Short mmCIF file of C-alpha atoms and ligand atoms in Angstrom, two decimals:
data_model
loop_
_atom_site.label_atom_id
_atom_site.label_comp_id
_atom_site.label_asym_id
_atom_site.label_seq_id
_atom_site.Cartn_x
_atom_site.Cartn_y
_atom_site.Cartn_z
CA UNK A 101 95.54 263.71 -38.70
CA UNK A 102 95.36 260.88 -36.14
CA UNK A 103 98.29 259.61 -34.79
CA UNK A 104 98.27 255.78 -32.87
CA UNK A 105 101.10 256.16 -29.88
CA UNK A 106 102.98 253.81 -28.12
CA UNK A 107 105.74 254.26 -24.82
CA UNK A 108 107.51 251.83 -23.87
CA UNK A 109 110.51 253.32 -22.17
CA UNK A 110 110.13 252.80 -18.41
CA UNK A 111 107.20 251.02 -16.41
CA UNK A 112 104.22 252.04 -17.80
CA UNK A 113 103.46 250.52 -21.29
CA UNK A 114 100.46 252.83 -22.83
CA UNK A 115 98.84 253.75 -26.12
CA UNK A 116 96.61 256.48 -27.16
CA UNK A 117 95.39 257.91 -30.56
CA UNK A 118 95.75 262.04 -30.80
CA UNK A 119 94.46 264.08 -33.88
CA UNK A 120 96.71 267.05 -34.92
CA UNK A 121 99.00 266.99 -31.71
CA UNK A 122 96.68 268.59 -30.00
CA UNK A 123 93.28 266.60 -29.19
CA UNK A 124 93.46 263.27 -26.63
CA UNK A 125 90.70 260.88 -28.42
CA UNK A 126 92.13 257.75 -26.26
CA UNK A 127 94.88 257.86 -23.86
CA UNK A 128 95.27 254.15 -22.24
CA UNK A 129 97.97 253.27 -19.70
CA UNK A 130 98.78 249.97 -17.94
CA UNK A 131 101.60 250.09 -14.94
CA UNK A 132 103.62 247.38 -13.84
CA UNK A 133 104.62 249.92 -11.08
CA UNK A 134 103.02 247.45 -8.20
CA UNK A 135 104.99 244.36 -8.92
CA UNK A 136 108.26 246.64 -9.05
CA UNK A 137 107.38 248.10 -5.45
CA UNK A 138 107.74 244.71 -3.97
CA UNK A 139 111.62 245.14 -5.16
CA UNK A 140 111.62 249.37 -4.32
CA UNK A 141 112.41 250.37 -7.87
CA UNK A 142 112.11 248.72 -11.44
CA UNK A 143 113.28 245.79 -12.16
CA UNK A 144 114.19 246.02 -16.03
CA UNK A 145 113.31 242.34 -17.15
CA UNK A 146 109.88 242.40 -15.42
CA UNK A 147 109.54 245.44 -16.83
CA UNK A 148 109.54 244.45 -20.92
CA UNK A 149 107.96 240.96 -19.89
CA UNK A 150 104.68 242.79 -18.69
CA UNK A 151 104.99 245.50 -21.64
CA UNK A 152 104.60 241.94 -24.14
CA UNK A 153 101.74 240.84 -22.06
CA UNK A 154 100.24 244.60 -22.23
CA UNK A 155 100.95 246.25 -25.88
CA UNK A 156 98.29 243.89 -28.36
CA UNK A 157 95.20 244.66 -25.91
CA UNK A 158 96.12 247.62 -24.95
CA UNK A 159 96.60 248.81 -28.51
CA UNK A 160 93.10 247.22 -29.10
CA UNK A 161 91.93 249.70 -26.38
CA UNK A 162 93.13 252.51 -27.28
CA UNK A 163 91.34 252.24 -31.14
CA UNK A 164 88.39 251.48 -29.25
CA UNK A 165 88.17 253.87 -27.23
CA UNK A 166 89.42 256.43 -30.04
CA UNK A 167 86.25 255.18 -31.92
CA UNK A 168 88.74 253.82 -34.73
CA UNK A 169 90.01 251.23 -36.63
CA UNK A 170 93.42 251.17 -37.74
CA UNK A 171 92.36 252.71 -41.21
CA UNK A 172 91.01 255.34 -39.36
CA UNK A 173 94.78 256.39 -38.44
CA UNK A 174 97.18 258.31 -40.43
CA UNK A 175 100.79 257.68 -38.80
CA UNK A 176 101.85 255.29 -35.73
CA UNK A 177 105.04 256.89 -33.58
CA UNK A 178 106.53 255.55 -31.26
CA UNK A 179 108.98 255.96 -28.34
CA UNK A 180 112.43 255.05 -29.56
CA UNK A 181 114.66 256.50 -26.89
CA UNK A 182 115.88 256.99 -24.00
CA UNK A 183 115.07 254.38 -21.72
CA UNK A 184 115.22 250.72 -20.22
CA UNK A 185 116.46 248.89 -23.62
CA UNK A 186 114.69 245.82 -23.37
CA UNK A 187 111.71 248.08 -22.45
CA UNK A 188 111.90 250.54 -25.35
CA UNK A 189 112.24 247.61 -27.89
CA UNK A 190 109.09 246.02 -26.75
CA UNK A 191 107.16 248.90 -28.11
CA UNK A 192 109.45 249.68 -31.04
CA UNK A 193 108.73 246.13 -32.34
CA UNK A 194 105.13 246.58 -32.01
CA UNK A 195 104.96 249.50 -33.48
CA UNK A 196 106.80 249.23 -36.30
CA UNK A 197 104.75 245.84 -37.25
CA UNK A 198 101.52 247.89 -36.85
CA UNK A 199 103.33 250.27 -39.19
CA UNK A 200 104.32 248.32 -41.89
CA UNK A 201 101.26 245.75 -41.76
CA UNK A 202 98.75 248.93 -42.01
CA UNK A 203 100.89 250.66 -44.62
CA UNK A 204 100.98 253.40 -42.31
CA UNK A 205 103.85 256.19 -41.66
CA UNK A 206 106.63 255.48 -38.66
CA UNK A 207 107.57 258.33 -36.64
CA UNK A 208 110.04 258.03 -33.89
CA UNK A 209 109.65 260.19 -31.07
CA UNK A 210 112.41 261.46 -28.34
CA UNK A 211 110.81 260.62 -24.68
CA UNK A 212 111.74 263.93 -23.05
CA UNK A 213 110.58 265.81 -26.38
CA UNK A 214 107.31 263.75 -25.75
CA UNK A 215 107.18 264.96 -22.39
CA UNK A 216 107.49 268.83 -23.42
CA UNK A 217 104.41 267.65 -26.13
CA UNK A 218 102.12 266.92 -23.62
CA UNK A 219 102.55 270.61 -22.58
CA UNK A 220 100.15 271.08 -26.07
CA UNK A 221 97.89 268.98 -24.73
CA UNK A 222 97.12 270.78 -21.71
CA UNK A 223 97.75 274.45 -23.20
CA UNK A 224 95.94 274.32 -26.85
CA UNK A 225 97.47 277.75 -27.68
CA UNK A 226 100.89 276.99 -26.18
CA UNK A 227 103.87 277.32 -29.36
CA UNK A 228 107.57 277.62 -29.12
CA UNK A 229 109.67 279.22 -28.08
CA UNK A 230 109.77 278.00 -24.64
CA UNK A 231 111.84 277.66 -22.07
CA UNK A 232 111.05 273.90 -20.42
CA UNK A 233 112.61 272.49 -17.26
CA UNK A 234 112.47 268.33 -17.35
CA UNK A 235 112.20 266.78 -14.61
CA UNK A 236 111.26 262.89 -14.36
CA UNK A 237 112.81 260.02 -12.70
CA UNK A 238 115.50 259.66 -15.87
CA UNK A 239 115.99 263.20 -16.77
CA UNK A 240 116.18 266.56 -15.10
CA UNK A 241 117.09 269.24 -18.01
CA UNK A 242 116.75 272.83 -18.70
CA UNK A 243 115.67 273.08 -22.77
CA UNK A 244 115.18 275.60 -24.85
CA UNK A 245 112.18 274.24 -27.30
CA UNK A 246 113.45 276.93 -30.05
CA UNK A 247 110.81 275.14 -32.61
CA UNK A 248 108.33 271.84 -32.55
CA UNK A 249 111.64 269.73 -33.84
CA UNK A 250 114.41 271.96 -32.46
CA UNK A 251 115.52 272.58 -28.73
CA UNK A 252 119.01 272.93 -26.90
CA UNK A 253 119.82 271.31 -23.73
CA UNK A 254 120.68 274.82 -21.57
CA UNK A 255 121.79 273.03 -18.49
CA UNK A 256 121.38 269.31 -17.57
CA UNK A 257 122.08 267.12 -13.96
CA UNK A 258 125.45 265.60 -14.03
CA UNK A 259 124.28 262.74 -11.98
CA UNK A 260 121.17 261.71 -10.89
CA UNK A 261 117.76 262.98 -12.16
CA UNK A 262 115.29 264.88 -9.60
CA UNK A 263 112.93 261.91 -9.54
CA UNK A 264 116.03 259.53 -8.73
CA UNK A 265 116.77 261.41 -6.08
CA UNK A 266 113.27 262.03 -4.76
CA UNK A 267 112.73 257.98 -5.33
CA UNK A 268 116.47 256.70 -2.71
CA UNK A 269 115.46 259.99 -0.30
CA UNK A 270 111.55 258.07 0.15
CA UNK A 271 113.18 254.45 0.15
CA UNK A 272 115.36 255.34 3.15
CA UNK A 273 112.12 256.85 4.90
CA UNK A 274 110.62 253.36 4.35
CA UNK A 275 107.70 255.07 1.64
CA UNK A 276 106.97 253.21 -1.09
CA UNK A 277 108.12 253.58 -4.53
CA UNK A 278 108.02 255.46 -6.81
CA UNK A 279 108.87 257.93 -4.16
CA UNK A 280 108.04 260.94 -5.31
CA UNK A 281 104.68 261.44 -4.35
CA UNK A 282 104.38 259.96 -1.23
CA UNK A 283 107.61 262.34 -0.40
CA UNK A 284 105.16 265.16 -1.68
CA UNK A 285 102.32 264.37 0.74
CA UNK A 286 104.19 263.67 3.69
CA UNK A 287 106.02 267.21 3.15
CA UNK A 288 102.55 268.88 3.12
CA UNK A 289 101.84 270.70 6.77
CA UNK A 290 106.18 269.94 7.34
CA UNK A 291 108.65 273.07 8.03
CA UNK A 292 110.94 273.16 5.39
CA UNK A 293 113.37 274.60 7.14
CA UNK A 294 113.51 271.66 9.88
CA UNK A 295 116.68 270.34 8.26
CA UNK A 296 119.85 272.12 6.55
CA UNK A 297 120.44 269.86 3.80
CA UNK A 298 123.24 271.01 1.09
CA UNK A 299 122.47 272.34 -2.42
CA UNK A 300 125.35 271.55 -4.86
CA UNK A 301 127.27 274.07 -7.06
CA UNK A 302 128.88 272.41 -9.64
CA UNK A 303 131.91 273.83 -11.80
CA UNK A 304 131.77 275.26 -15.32
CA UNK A 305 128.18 275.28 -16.97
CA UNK A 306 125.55 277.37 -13.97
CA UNK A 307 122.78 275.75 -15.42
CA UNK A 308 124.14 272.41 -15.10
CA UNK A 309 122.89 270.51 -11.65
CA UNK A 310 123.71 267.76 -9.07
CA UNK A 311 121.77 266.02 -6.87
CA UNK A 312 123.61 263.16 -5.73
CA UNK A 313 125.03 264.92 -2.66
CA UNK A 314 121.59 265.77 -1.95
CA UNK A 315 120.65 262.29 -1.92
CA UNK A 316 123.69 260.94 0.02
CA UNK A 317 122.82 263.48 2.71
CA UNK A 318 119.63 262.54 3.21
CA UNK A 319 120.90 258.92 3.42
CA UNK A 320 123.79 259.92 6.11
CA UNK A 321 121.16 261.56 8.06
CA UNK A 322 119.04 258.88 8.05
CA UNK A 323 121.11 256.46 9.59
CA UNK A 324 123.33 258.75 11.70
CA UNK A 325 119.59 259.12 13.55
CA UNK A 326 118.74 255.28 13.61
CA UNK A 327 122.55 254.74 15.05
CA UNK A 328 122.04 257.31 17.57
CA UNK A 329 118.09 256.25 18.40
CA UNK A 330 116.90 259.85 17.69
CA UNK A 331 113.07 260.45 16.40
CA UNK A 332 113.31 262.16 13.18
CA UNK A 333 110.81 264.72 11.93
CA UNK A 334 109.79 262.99 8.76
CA UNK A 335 107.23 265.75 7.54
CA UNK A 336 109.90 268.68 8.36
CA UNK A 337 112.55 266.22 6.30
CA UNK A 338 110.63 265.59 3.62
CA UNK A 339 109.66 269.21 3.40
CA UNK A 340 113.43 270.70 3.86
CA UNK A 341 113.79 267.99 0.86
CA UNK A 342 111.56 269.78 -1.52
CA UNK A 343 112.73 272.88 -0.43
CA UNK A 344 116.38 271.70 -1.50
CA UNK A 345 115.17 270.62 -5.11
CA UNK A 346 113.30 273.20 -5.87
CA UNK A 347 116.01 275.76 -4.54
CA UNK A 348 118.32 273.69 -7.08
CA UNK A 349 115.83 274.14 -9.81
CA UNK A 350 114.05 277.51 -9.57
CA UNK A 351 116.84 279.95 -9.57
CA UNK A 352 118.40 277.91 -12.67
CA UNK A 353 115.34 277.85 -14.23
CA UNK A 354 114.84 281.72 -14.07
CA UNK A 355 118.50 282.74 -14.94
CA UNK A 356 117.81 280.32 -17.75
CA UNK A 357 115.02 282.51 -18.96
CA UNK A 358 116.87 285.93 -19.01
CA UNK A 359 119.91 284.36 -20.49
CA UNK A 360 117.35 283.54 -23.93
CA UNK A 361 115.10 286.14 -23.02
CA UNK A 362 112.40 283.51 -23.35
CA UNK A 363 109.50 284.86 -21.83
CA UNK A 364 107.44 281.75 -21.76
CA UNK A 365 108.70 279.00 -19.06
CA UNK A 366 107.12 275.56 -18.67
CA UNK A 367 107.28 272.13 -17.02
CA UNK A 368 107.15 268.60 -17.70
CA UNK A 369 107.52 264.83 -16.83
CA UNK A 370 106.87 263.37 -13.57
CA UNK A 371 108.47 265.79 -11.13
CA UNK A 372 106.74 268.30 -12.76
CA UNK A 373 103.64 266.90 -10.60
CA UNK A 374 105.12 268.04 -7.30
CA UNK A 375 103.55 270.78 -5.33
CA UNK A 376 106.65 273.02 -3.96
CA UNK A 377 108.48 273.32 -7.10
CA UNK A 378 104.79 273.79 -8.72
CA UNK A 379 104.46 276.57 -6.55
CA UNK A 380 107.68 278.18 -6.49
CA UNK A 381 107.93 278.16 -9.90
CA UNK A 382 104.80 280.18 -10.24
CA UNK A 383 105.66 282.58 -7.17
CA UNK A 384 109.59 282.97 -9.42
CA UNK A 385 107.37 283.61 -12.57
CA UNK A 386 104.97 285.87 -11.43
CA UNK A 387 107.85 287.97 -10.20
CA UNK A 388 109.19 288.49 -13.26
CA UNK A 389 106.07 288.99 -15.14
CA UNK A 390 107.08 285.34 -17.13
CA UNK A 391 104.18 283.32 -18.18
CA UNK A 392 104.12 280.08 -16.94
CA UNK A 393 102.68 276.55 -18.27
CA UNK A 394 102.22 273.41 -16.37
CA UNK A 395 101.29 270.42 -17.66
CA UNK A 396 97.63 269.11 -16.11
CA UNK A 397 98.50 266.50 -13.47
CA UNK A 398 97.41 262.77 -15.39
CA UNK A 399 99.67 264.12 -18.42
CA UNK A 400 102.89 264.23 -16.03
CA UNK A 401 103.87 260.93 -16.08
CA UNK A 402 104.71 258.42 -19.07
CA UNK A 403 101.35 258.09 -21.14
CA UNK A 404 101.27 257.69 -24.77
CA UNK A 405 99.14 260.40 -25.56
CA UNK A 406 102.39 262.80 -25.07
CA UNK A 407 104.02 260.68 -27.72
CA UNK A 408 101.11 261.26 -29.98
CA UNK A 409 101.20 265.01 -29.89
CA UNK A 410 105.07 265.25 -30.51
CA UNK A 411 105.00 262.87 -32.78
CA UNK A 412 102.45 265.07 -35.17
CA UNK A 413 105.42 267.81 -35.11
CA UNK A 414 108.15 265.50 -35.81
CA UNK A 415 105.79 263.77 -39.23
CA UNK A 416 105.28 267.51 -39.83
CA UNK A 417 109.30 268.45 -39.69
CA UNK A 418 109.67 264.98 -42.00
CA UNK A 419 111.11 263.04 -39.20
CA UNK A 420 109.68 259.41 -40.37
CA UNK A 421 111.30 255.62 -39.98
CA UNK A 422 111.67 252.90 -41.18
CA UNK A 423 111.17 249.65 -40.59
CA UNK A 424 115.03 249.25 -39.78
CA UNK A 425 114.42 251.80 -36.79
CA UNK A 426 116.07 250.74 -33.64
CA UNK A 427 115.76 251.56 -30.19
CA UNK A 428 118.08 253.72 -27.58
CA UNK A 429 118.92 253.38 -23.72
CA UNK A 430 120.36 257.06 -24.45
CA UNK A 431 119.75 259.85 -27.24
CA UNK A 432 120.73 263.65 -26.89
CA UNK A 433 117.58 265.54 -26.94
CA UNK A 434 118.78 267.75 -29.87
CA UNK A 435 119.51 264.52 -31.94
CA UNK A 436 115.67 264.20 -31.81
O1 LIG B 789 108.04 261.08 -16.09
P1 LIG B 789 108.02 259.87 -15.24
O2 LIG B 789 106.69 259.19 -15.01
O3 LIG B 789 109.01 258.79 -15.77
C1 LIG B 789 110.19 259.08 -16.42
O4 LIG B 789 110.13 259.43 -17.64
O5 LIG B 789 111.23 259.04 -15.73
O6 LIG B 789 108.64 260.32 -13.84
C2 LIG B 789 108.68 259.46 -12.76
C3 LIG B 789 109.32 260.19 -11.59
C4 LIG B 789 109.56 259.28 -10.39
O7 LIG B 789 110.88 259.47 -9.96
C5 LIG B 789 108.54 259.80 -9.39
O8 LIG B 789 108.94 259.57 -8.04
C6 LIG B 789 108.48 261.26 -9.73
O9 LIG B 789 108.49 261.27 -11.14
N1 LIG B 789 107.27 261.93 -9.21
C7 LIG B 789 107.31 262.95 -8.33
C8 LIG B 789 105.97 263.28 -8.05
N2 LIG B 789 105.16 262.46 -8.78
C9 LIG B 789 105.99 261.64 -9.50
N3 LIG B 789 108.34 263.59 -7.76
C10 LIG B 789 108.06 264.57 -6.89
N4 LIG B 789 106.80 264.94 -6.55
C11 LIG B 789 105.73 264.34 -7.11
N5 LIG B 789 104.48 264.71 -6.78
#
């Protein structure tokens, strides 16, 4: 079965076509990331005005490149939630035309459940159940993926998302955004113990996490240096900084996995690129014997082709649209 993806939800407006969940025949991406450096994050309007100016040819490409026409496809999903409204409608709108003027099935796919798809991608044999830590610039989530179509939310941030934080921490080091990677090379070769920065405990739920006092530290310190003229070391800071996310993640992650006994743990979305929490989640794993899966590298951001593969499950589980589907800035994961 091939399935013709769109995402919509952030920056990055992409399509791909992917038979049976599991094979990438086209995966095509177009960011608008470099105009919203110039403002140090994304500016929401420019945003769905270059998704318009991307979806038709990019569509085009992707069918192309699949070796396909649109008769050639069996189903079209699409992104439908969460994200930047005005961002998520641009490819909702698309798709659902494609839809109905191909006579082809609609199936609306979660973002963060596309995320955990592209986990099939990488690992053809991977199947629930899973335990999957999110981690992108909107979300940052502990999930059980009990089934294809059915996963609770174990522990979630209560403020900002991993990839916010990592995104203000690089802004006030004068990187460029998104953040998150330069943040990850400039930590490489730093001592991550070069700066005590706080990790946050928050009440009730243990799996729930914070990071806004993270990133308010990081801020204070900042300035408190540039106020007092003192050289910072910004490879030892940005180091201490991974250290402090991935202390906030990796213990949660692994207390997650003997609460549900899940023996299988995994990653995904675009924090799920960065090298400490990479490696401390396999040193955690392979102390506990737990398998782990990472998703390859190009499949950690938004793409399309992540949309593609989940959206085979959900047309599988019966989860179709119609041409009345609308889009969300916010959707519980276990609404689907
Ligand atoms: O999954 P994604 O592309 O978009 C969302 O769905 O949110 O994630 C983007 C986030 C950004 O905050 C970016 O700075 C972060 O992922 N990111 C990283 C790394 N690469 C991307 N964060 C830490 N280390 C990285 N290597």
């Amino acid at each position: 079965m091939n399935i013709l993806a769109f995402e919509s939800s952030c920056d990055e407006t992409a399509a791909a076509v992917v038979r049976d969940g599991r094979v990438i025949l086209s995966n095509c991406v177009a960011s608008s990331v470099d105009i919203h450096a110039l403002y140090g994050g994304v500016v929401p309007e420019i945003a769905s005005r270059k998704h318009v100016e991307a979806i038709v040819p990019l569509a085009q490409q992707a069918l192309d490149e699949a070796g396909l026409t649109l008769d050639g496809v069996d189903a079209v999903a699409v992104t439908y939630a969460p994200g930047l409204i005005g961002a998520v409608l641009v490819g909702v709108n698309f798709a659902k035309a494609v839809a109905f003027a191909a006579k082809k099935p609609l199936v609306p796919v979660h973002h963060v459940r596309g995320h955990i798809a592209a986990l099939y991608l990488t690992h053809p044999t991977l199947e629930p159940p899973f335990l999957c830590l999110c981690v992108s610039g909107g979300t940052t989530a502990i999930v059980h993926v009990r089934d294809y179509t059915a996963m609770d939310v174990l522990g979630a941030t209560r403020d900002d998302a991993a990839g916010e934080c990592f995104d203000k921490a690089a802004r006030v080091l004068g990187l460029p955004y998104p953040g998150g990677k330069p943040m990850d090379d400039l930590a490489q070769g730093g001592d991550d113990h070069a700066y005590a920065l706080p990790l946050a405990h928050v009440e009730g739920n243990a799996l729930d996490l914070s990071f806004s006092g993270l990133k308010t530290a990081v801020v204070n310190l900042v300035h408190n240096a540039a106020q007092k003229g003192e050289a910072l070391d910004l490879p030892g800071l940005a180091a201490s900084f991974g250290r402090a996310v991935s202390d906030s993640l990796v213990p949660r992650v692994m207390a997650a996995a003997e609460q549900t006994g899940c023996r299988r743990v995994a990653m995904a979305g675009g924090v799920a690129a960065n090298r400490r929490v990479r490696g401390d989640l396999e040193t955690a794993c392979g102390a506990r014997g737990l398998q782990l899966f990472l998703p390859t590298l190009s499949l950690c951001g938004d793409n399309a082709a992540m949309v593609g593969a989940q959206g085979y499950y959900e047309f599988l589980a019966g989860n179709l649209a119609r041409t009345d589907l609308n889009a969300y800035a916010t959707r519980e994961l276990s609404q689907g």
